[in-house]
Backbone as a ProteinNet text record, in pm:
[ID]
protein_1_A
[PRIMARY]
XXXXXXXXXXXXXXXXXXXXXXXXXXXXXXXXXXXXXXXXXXXXXXXXXXXXXXXXXXXXXXXXXXXXXXXXXXXXXXXXXXXXXXXXXXXXXXXXXXXXXXXXXXXXXXXXXXXXXXXXXXXXXXXXXXXXXXXXXXXXXXXXXXXXXXXXXXXXXXXXXXXXXXXXXXXXXXXXXXXXXXXXXXXXXX
[TERTIARY]
293.6	259	107	52.3	-89.9	-106.9	-175.7	-198.2	-337	-342.4	-469	-485.2	-603.4	-631.2	-723	-681.1	-756.2	-776.2	-875.8	-891.3	-762.3	-733.7	-611.4	-632.7	-645.9	-673.3	-550.4	-438.5	-315	-219.8	-206.4	-127	16.1	82.8	222.5	235.3	134.8	138.2	115.1	23.6	1.1	130	191.6	316.1	424.7	431.1	533.9	518.6	396.5	372.6	372.7	308.4	295.1	353.3	413.1	473.2	608.9	650.4	782.8	892.5	1010.9	1124.3	1161.8	1154.3	1188	1059.7	1050.9	929.3	907.1	1009.8	993.1	952.4	941.4	903.8	758.6	727.5	591.8	531.9	548.5	500.8	419.7	355.9	282.5	183.5	177.2	72.6	-61.9	-58.3	-178.2	-286.9	-246.8	-342.1	-386.7	-314.3	-342.3	-482.8	-541.8	-678.9	-781.6	-735.6	-826.5	-871	-783.3	-811.2	-796.1	-856.7	-841.1	-693.7	-658.7	-517.6	-459.5	-537	-485.2	-439.1	-522.1	-484.2	-365.8	-366.1	-255.3	-122.9	-125	-4.1	35.1	-62.5	-35	22	-16.9	29.6	176	262.3	406	462.4	561.2	635	544.9	567.7	491.9	340.7	298	154.1	83.3	152.5	92.5	65.8	165.1	149.1	39.4	31.5	-72.9	-211.2	-223.6	-351.1	-390.6	-295	-322.4	-354.6	-286.8	-316.7	-462.7	-513.4	-654.1	-745	-706.9	-786.5	-792.7	-681.7	-677.6	-767.6	-788.9	-875.8	-1023.1	-1050.8	-1188.1	-1259.4	-1390.1	-1470.5	-1545.5	-1524.5	-1429.5	-1287	-1189	-1049.5	-1025	-907.8	-883.5	-858.4	-863.4	-839.2	-811	-734.7	-701.8	-551.7	-503.8	-364.6	-359.8	-259.2	-233.1	-122.2	-138.5	-39.6	8.9	138.1	199.5	237.1	153	168.8	135.5	230.2	210.1	273	336.6	406.3	315	297	218.5	298.7	240.1	313.3	245.9	124.9	57	-55.1	-97.3	-198	-290.7	-418.3	-513.2	-599.9	-605.8	-689.9	-827.8	-928.2	-1066.5	-1155.7	-1244.9	-1334.4	-1450.5	-1557.1	-1665.2	-1610.9	-1646.4	-1597.7	-1630.7	-1745.6	-1787.2	-1688.1	-1608.6	-1511	-1371.3	-1360.7	-1230.5	-1233.6	-1117.5	-1113	-1174.3	-1198.5	-1264.9	-1407.9	-1463.8	-1598.3	-1601.3	-1485.2	-1477.2	-1384.3	-1326.9	-1227.2	-1291.1	-1238.9	-1296	-1245.9	-1138.1	-1080	-1139.4	-1199.7	-1259.5	-1410.5	-1485.9	-1630.8	-1708.2	-1823.1	-1921.1	-2017.9	-2035.3	-2121.1	-2268	-2292.9	-2429.1	-2421	-2532.4	-2536.3	-2529.9	-2493.3	-2481.2	-2371.2	-2386.9	-2284	-2167.7	-2095.7	-1987.8	-1869.8	-1789.1	-1662.7	-1550.9	-1446.6	-1329.6	-1215.3	-1150	-1029.8	-919.9	-829.7	-737.9	-589.9	-555	-412.6	-392.1	-302.5	-265.9	-113.7	-59.8	85.7	132.4	233.4	295	439.3	481.6	617.5	722.7	835.9	947.2	982.9	1019.1	1051.7	931.6	814.1	691.5	611.8	666.8	595.5	599.2	509.2	498.8	458	379.5	333	180.9	112.3	-33.4	-93	-9.7	-59.3	-151.1	-119	-206.6	-346	-354.6	-484.9	-561	-490.7	-554.5	-600.6	-521.5	-559.8	-685	-693.5	-812.8	-935.4	-924.4	-1036.5	-1072.1	-970.2	-994.5	-1058.5	-1017.4	-1076.1	-1222.8	-1252.5	-1391.1	-1475.5	-1425.5	-1501.5	-1520.1	-1418	-1425.6	-1536.3	-1537.3	-1639.4	-1778.4	-1789	-1917.1	-1967.1	-1878.2	-1916.1	-1962	-1921.5	-1961.8	-2072.7	-2140.4	-2259.3	-2239.3	-2120.7	-2097.1	-2179.3	-2254	-2325.9	-2236	-2131.8	-2040.8	-1903	-1799.1	-1661.5	-1605.1	-1546.9	-1481.1	-1330.5	-1259.3	-1113.7	-1076	-956.6	-911.2	-770.5	-757.1	-624	-566.1	-439	-369.7	-410.4	-435.9	-463.4	-332.7	-241.6	-104.7	-80.7	-180.9	-159.5	-47.3	52.8	168.3	288	271.7	382.7	420.2	548.3	596.8	554.5	532.9	493.6	594.7	642.7	731.7	659.7	725.3	659.4	611.2	680.2	636.5	498.9	472.6	347.3	242.1	273	178.3	76.5	81.4	-9.4	-157.1	-189.3	-329.4	-380.3	-289.6	-327.5	-326.5	-335.5	-333.9	-467	-510.5	-639.1	-653.6	-550.5	-563.5	-587.3	-531	-552.3	-695.9	-753.5	-893.2	-988.6	-956.4	-1038.6	-1039	-923.8	-912.7	-1002.5	-1025.3	-1110.3	-1257.7	-1291.1	-1430.3	-1474.9	-1386.4	-1421.7	-1436.7	-1524.1	-1541.9	-1515.9	-1465.7	-1439.8	-1573.5	-1600.2	-1727.3	-1710.6	-1589.1	-1569.8	-1421.1	-1392.2	-1257.4	-1249.2	-1128.1	-1107.5	-1010.2	-990.9	-887.4	-764.7	-761.3	-648.1	-538.7	-415.5	-299.5	-200.2	-142.9	-45.6	71.9	190.7	312.9	305.7	237.4	227.3	120.6	43.4	-60.6	-197.7	-296.9	-431.3	-488.3	-567.9	-640.9	-783.8	-842.3	-980.9	-1063.8	-1193.1	-1283.1	-1336.9	-1312.9	-1362.2	-1452.1	-1549.2	-1644.4	-1670.5	-1702.9	-1752.8	-1883.1	-1992.9	-2124.7	-2140.6	-2175.4	-2191.2	-2336.9	-2427.3	-2570.3	-2621.7
3461.9	3321.3	3307.7	3229.3	3199.7	3050.9	3018.9	2879.4	2838.9	2725.9	2669.4	2534.2	2507.6	2379.6	2300	2174.8	2087.4	1950.5	1873.5	1736.4	1656.5	1566.2	1485.5	1364.4	1388.8	1280.8	1239.8	1307.5	1273.4	1205.6	1074.3	997.1	1049	1079	1124	1251.4	1337.6	1459.6	1428.8	1335.3	1293.1	1230.6	1143.6	1077.8	1180.3	1285.5	1388.2	1459.9	1469.8	1543.7	1453.1	1336.7	1252.3	1112.8	1083.6	951.6	944.5	822.6	806.5	828.6	864.6	885.3	757.3	645.4	516.5	443.9	394.6	323.8	193.1	144.3	20.1	45.2	171.8	205.6	168.1	146.1	107.8	209.8	336.2	444	544.9	630.4	746.9	716.5	801.6	802.8	833.6	879.4	924.7	816.9	693.9	583.9	541.7	581.1	524.5	553.5	665.2	693.1	657.1	631.7	605.6	459.9	369.8	227.1	153.9	36.2	-40.6	-69.4	-73.8	-90.5	-220.6	-326	-452.8	-433.4	-371.9	-345.8	-249.8	-148.4	-53.1	-124.4	-220.8	-296	-394.2	-443.7	-540	-474.2	-350.6	-282.4	-243.8	-307.7	-286.2	-236.8	-150.7	-105.5	-55.6	-104.9	-56.6	-78.5	-176	-200.2	-78.1	-2.9	118.7	220.2	241.1	334.3	291.5	162	111.3	135.6	118.4	142.9	289.9	378.2	522.2	561	499.5	527.9	494.4	383.8	348.6	453.8	500.9	605.9	731.7	764.3	884.5	872.1	749.4	726.6	719.3	706.6	691.9	827.3	819.7	941.4	931.5	1017.2	1128.1	1082.1	1158.7	1128.7	1145.2	1104.7	1098.2	1229.9	1340.8	1470.1	1574.9	1675.8	1785.6	1813.5	1870.1	1913.6	2063.1	2128	2268.9	2273	2359.6	2375	2518.9	2531.6	2659.5	2643.7	2696.3	2667.8	2521.6	2446.6	2303.6	2217.3	2279.9	2204.2	2176.8	2048.3	2017.6	2054.3	2137.3	2186.6	2153.5	2096.2	2063.7	1964.2	1905.5	1799	1817.4	1784.8	1774	1651	1563.6	1444.1	1480.7	1450.5	1478.9	1373.5	1317.6	1211.2	1199.1	1131	1106.7	1033.1	1080.2	1016.2	867.6	829.8	689.3	600.8	659.5	582.9	587.1	636.7	649.2	577.6	565.8	505.2	597.8	724.1	814.1	768.6	687.3	633.9	540.9	481.4	385.8	431.6	547.7	595.5	625.9	565.1	584.8	712.6	769.2	888.4	1018.3	1011.3	1131	1109.1	1186.6	1160.8	1192.4	1128.3	1162.8	1260.1	1373.7	1477.4	1450.3	1396.3	1367.1	1264.3	1239.4	1137	1194.7	1321.3	1379.3	1307.1	1296	1232.1	1329.4	1362.1	1460.7	1406.6	1498.9	1465.5	1500.7	1420.3	1442.6	1500.3	1600.1	1662.2	1637.6	1543.3	1498.5	1516.5	1559.9	1575.2	1694.7	1782.9	1898.5	1898.7	1885.8	1879	1973.4	2052.8	2143.2	2098.5	2089.8	2042.9	2141	2087.2	2173.7	2269.4	2388.9	2490.8	2575.1	2533.4	2605.4	2645.6	2622.5	2652.2	2801.1	2842.8	2983.4	3076.6	3024.5	3104.9	3102.7	3050.6	3047	2926.1	2829.8	2713.2	2627.4	2612.7	2531.7	2593.5	2724.5	2791.4	2763.9	2771.2	2742.1	2596.8	2505.4	2364.1	2340.4	2403.8	2387	2439.8	2558.2	2614	2526.4	2476.7	2390.6	2258.4	2201.4	2076.1	2097.3	2210.3	2242	2253.5	2323.4	2338.4	2204.9	2120.6	1986	1906.2	1908.4	1836.5	1893.1	2025.1	2090.3	2044.6	2041.4	2001.4	1855.1	1775.8	1635.4	1610.9	1718.4	1704.6	1699.1	1730	1725.8	1833.1	1796.4	1898.1	1969.4	1899.1	1948.6	1890.2	1968.4	1916.6	1922.3	1811.1	1802.4	1797.6	1849.3	1837.9	1805.8	1750.6	1706.4	1761	1894.1	1955	1953.5	1989.2	2003.6	2135.2	2131.6	2252.4	2286.8	2347.1	2369	2507.2	2593.8	2729.8	2795	2844.8	2905.8	2810.6	2689.3	2594.1	2547.9	2526.3	2475.1	2329.7	2292.6	2155.8	2100.8	1981.1	1913.5	1902.3	1944.6	1947.2	1810.4	1705.5	1571.1	1540.3	1592	1562.1	1671.6	1773.9	1884	1853.2	1732.5	1697.2	1713.3	1697.6	1709.1	1852.4	1946.1	2086.2	2148.1	2278	2353.8	2424.7	2431.3	2492.7	2629.7	2715.4	2852.7	2857.1	2762.6	2761.6	2724.1	2633.7	2596.5	2706	2772.8	2886.4	2993.7	3017.8	3119.1	3085.4	2954.3	2910	2901.4	2941.4	2943.4	2822.7	2727.5	2611.2	2655.2	2584.7	2612.3	2486.2	2506.5	2396.4	2345.8	2215.6	2160.4	2052.6	1996.2	1892.6	1871.7	1835	1789.2	1642	1591.8	1450.1	1396.3	1266.2	1207.4	1172.8	1217.5	1194.2	1297.8	1251.2	1337.6	1303.5	1405.5	1385.6	1478.4	1422.9	1500.6	1580.5	1524.3	1590.5	1697.7	1716.5	1818.9	1752.8	1804.4	1748.1	1783	1690.7	1717.8	1753.1	1842.6	1881.8	1854.2	1846.7	1828.2	1965.6	2004.2	2132.2	2102.7	2191	2171.3	2301.3	2282.2	2391.5	2341.9	2407.8	2369.9	2428.8	2345.5	2389.5	2400.5	2376.4	2379.6	2520.9
-2458.6	-2463.9	-2458.9	-2551.3	-2553	-2526.8	-2419.2	-2382.7	-2430.1	-2497.9	-2542.5	-2475.4	-2421.8	-2357.4	-2449	-2476.1	-2566.8	-2503.2	-2551.1	-2502.6	-2527.6	-2435.6	-2442.8	-2532.3	-2660.2	-2754.8	-2835.4	-2817.9	-2890.8	-2792.5	-2805	-2710.7	-2697	-2806.9	-2799.4	-2715.6	-2721.7	-2641.5	-2493.6	-2465.1	-2326.7	-2272.5	-2349.9	-2307.8	-2279.5	-2359.5	-2340.7	-2206.6	-2156.6	-2032.4	-1909.9	-1918.4	-1797.8	-1812.3	-1926.7	-1943.2	-1876.3	-1838.1	-1777.7	-1881.1	-1833.1	-1924.5	-1997.2	-1927	-1987.4	-2027.9	-2153	-2195.5	-2120.3	-2048.9	-1973.7	-1828.9	-1789.2	-1651.2	-1625.1	-1500.1	-1460.3	-1364.9	-1399.5	-1313.3	-1392.8	-1321.8	-1368.6	-1479.7	-1579.4	-1680.1	-1615.3	-1488.7	-1419.3	-1415.4	-1386	-1384	-1244.8	-1139.9	-1007.7	-955.9	-990.4	-946.7	-1053.4	-1174.2	-1285.5	-1293	-1253.2	-1271.1	-1136.8	-1125.4	-1001.1	-972.3	-843.7	-805.5	-859.5	-868.2	-922.3	-1066.9	-1148.3	-1287.5	-1293.5	-1209.4	-1206.6	-1177.9	-1086.9	-1054	-1163.7	-1237.6	-1344.5	-1469.5	-1496	-1617.1	-1599.6	-1673.7	-1663.5	-1796.2	-1786.7	-1904.9	-2015.6	-2138.3	-2254.3	-2243.5	-2162.9	-2148.2	-2088.9	-2003.9	-1946.6	-2057.4	-2141	-2251.4	-2346.8	-2375.3	-2464.6	-2405.3	-2274.3	-2207.5	-2220.4	-2198	-2207.9	-2352.2	-2447.4	-2588.5	-2619.1	-2561.8	-2580.3	-2517.2	-2398.1	-2333.6	-2420	-2484.1	-2568.8	-2690.8	-2736.7	-2852.1	-2812.1	-2682.7	-2633.6	-2632.3	-2615.9	-2600.5	-2469.3	-2375.1	-2383	-2355.1	-2401.4	-2369.6	-2218.9	-2170.2	-2026	-1953.9	-2022	-1958.6	-2062.7	-2022.3	-2112.8	-2108.8	-2217.3	-2228.7	-2255.3	-2199.3	-2230.1	-2333	-2430.8	-2537.7	-2543.3	-2564.6	-2598.9	-2746	-2833.9	-2976.8	-2999.6	-3056.8	-3079.9	-2971.6	-2873.5	-2769.8	-2649.9	-2613.8	-2494	-2369.9	-2282.6	-2165.8	-2033.2	-2037	-1912.4	-1932.5	-1821.9	-1821.3	-1702.5	-1722.1	-1611.4	-1635.3	-1533.8	-1539.6	-1488.6	-1568.2	-1528.9	-1592.4	-1509.2	-1555.5	-1457.2	-1498.7	-1403.7	-1280.8	-1163.2	-1039.9	-1038.7	-1091.9	-1093.3	-1168.9	-1256.1	-1334.7	-1273.7	-1151.2	-1085.6	-950.3	-888.8	-755.2	-650.1	-683	-588.5	-561.2	-649.9	-628.2	-507.2	-474.7	-363.8	-252.6	-265.1	-169.6	-34	72	205.7	272.6	220.6	283.7	230.4	113.2	52	46	122.8	135.4	8.1	-1.4	-104.6	-39.6	-100.9	-45.7	-78.4	-197.3	-240.8	-352.6	-417.5	-522.2	-663.8	-676.9	-811	-889.8	-1020.8	-1103.4	-1130.9	-1024.3	-1035	-1114.3	-1163.4	-1227.4	-1130.3	-1132.1	-1046.8	-1129.5	-1072.3	-1130.1	-1027.4	-1056.3	-952.3	-981.9	-1098	-1127.7	-1219.4	-1180.3	-1261.4	-1266.9	-1387.3	-1400.8	-1509.9	-1478	-1575.7	-1593.1	-1716.9	-1746.4	-1693.5	-1649.3	-1608.6	-1722.6	-1685.6	-1784.8	-1824.8	-1781.3	-1816.7	-1692.9	-1576.9	-1451.8	-1421.4	-1332.9	-1288.9	-1403	-1497.1	-1610.3	-1622.8	-1520.4	-1522.7	-1592.2	-1627	-1701.1	-1614.3	-1485.9	-1399.8	-1391.8	-1389.9	-1387.7	-1517.3	-1629.5	-1758.5	-1764.1	-1705.3	-1704	-1621	-1504.9	-1421.5	-1496	-1553.3	-1629.7	-1749	-1818.9	-1933.8	-1895.5	-1782.2	-1734.1	-1696.4	-1635.3	-1599.7	-1726.5	-1826.3	-1951.4	-2022.6	-2016.9	-2074.5	-2004.7	-1872.1	-1796.2	-1825.8	-1830.8	-1862	-1999.8	-2097.8	-2233.8	-2239.8	-2140.9	-2136.4	-2034.4	-1992.3	-1910.4	-1760.3	-1711.7	-1566.8	-1496.1	-1391.1	-1315.6	-1214.1	-1170.3	-1068	-1095.7	-1069.7	-1075.6	-934.5	-892.2	-762.6	-780.7	-682.4	-677.3	-533.5	-516	-384.3	-358.6	-361.7	-352.7	-211.6	-205.8	-79	-15.1	113.8	190.8	262	188.2	237.2	295.4	295.4	344.8	265.7	333.4	266	261	312.7	317.6	177.2	157.7	29.3	12.2	-111.5	-144	-243.8	-218.3	-312.9	-447.7	-554.7	-686.2	-731	-690.7	-728.3	-670.6	-551.5	-484.4	-501.7	-575.7	-596	-705.7	-761	-870.1	-832.4	-704.4	-661.6	-670.8	-688.2	-693.1	-554.5	-552.3	-427.7	-408.7	-285	-252.7	-317.5	-305.8	-354.6	-505.7	-580	-725.3	-759.9	-682.5	-707.6	-661.3	-550.8	-507.9	-615.3	-673.3	-778.9	-898.4	-920.3	-1031.4	-992.6	-869.2	-826.5	-746.2	-721.5	-639.7	-494.9	-422.3	-280.3	-199.1	-78.6	13.6	64.9	45.2	91.3	197.2	210	312.6	337	459.8	491.4	454.2	439.4	411.9	516	516.2	601.3	518.2	394.5	305.7	331.1	334	351.8	241	180.7	73.4	99.2	101.9	125.6	255.7	356.2	486	495.5	389.4	388	376	449	434.2	296.7	245.6	121.9	161.8	87.4	112.2	-12.4	4.7	-108.2	-146.9	-270.7	-322.9	-443	-463.9	-573.5	-647.3	-774.6	-857.4	-919.3	-884.7	-934.9	-1074.4	-1171.7	-1310.8	-1351.5	-1258.1	-1293.8	-1302.4
[MASK]
++++++++++++++++++++++++++++++++++++++++++++++++++++++++++++++++++++++++++++++++++++++++++++++++++++++++++++++++++++++++++++++++++++++++++++++++++++++++++++++++++++++++++++++++++++++++++++++

């Protein structure tokens, strides 16, 4: 298997990985950290998909997709922190005033897990951010040690996967997800 990571500019491929099963659902599409909560709550059913389709047409697109051949098998959300709710989040500290990029969601489709795709997504998201001028990429993964994490809540990523990609722990946070603390990790691209 050869995994290729590309910008998430094809809406149908993004929908295949992070879209809800029902087009009338008002969940996911990885919008909760990308847009203000009021807008996130207002976007219902097909309007969510239409919003994401616009993001896919924008420059830069909203993240990266991993492909096995022509099949989209994974997603990573990455964008300038200033364009996300992490810019205002009180639970995740700002370390400095650098225009960092945030990498906050890594998702691999069922049937494709345990094949190294999440690692390829993290590396691909870093390269995407680097190509768009990011001086630093931040992530806010779970610090779960060896404890199991519910796959639904593992979207934030795991500390060990980010360490493997060269990220370092720079701060604790007061954010907790699925019973596990989240930490702030960074990879300096300068």
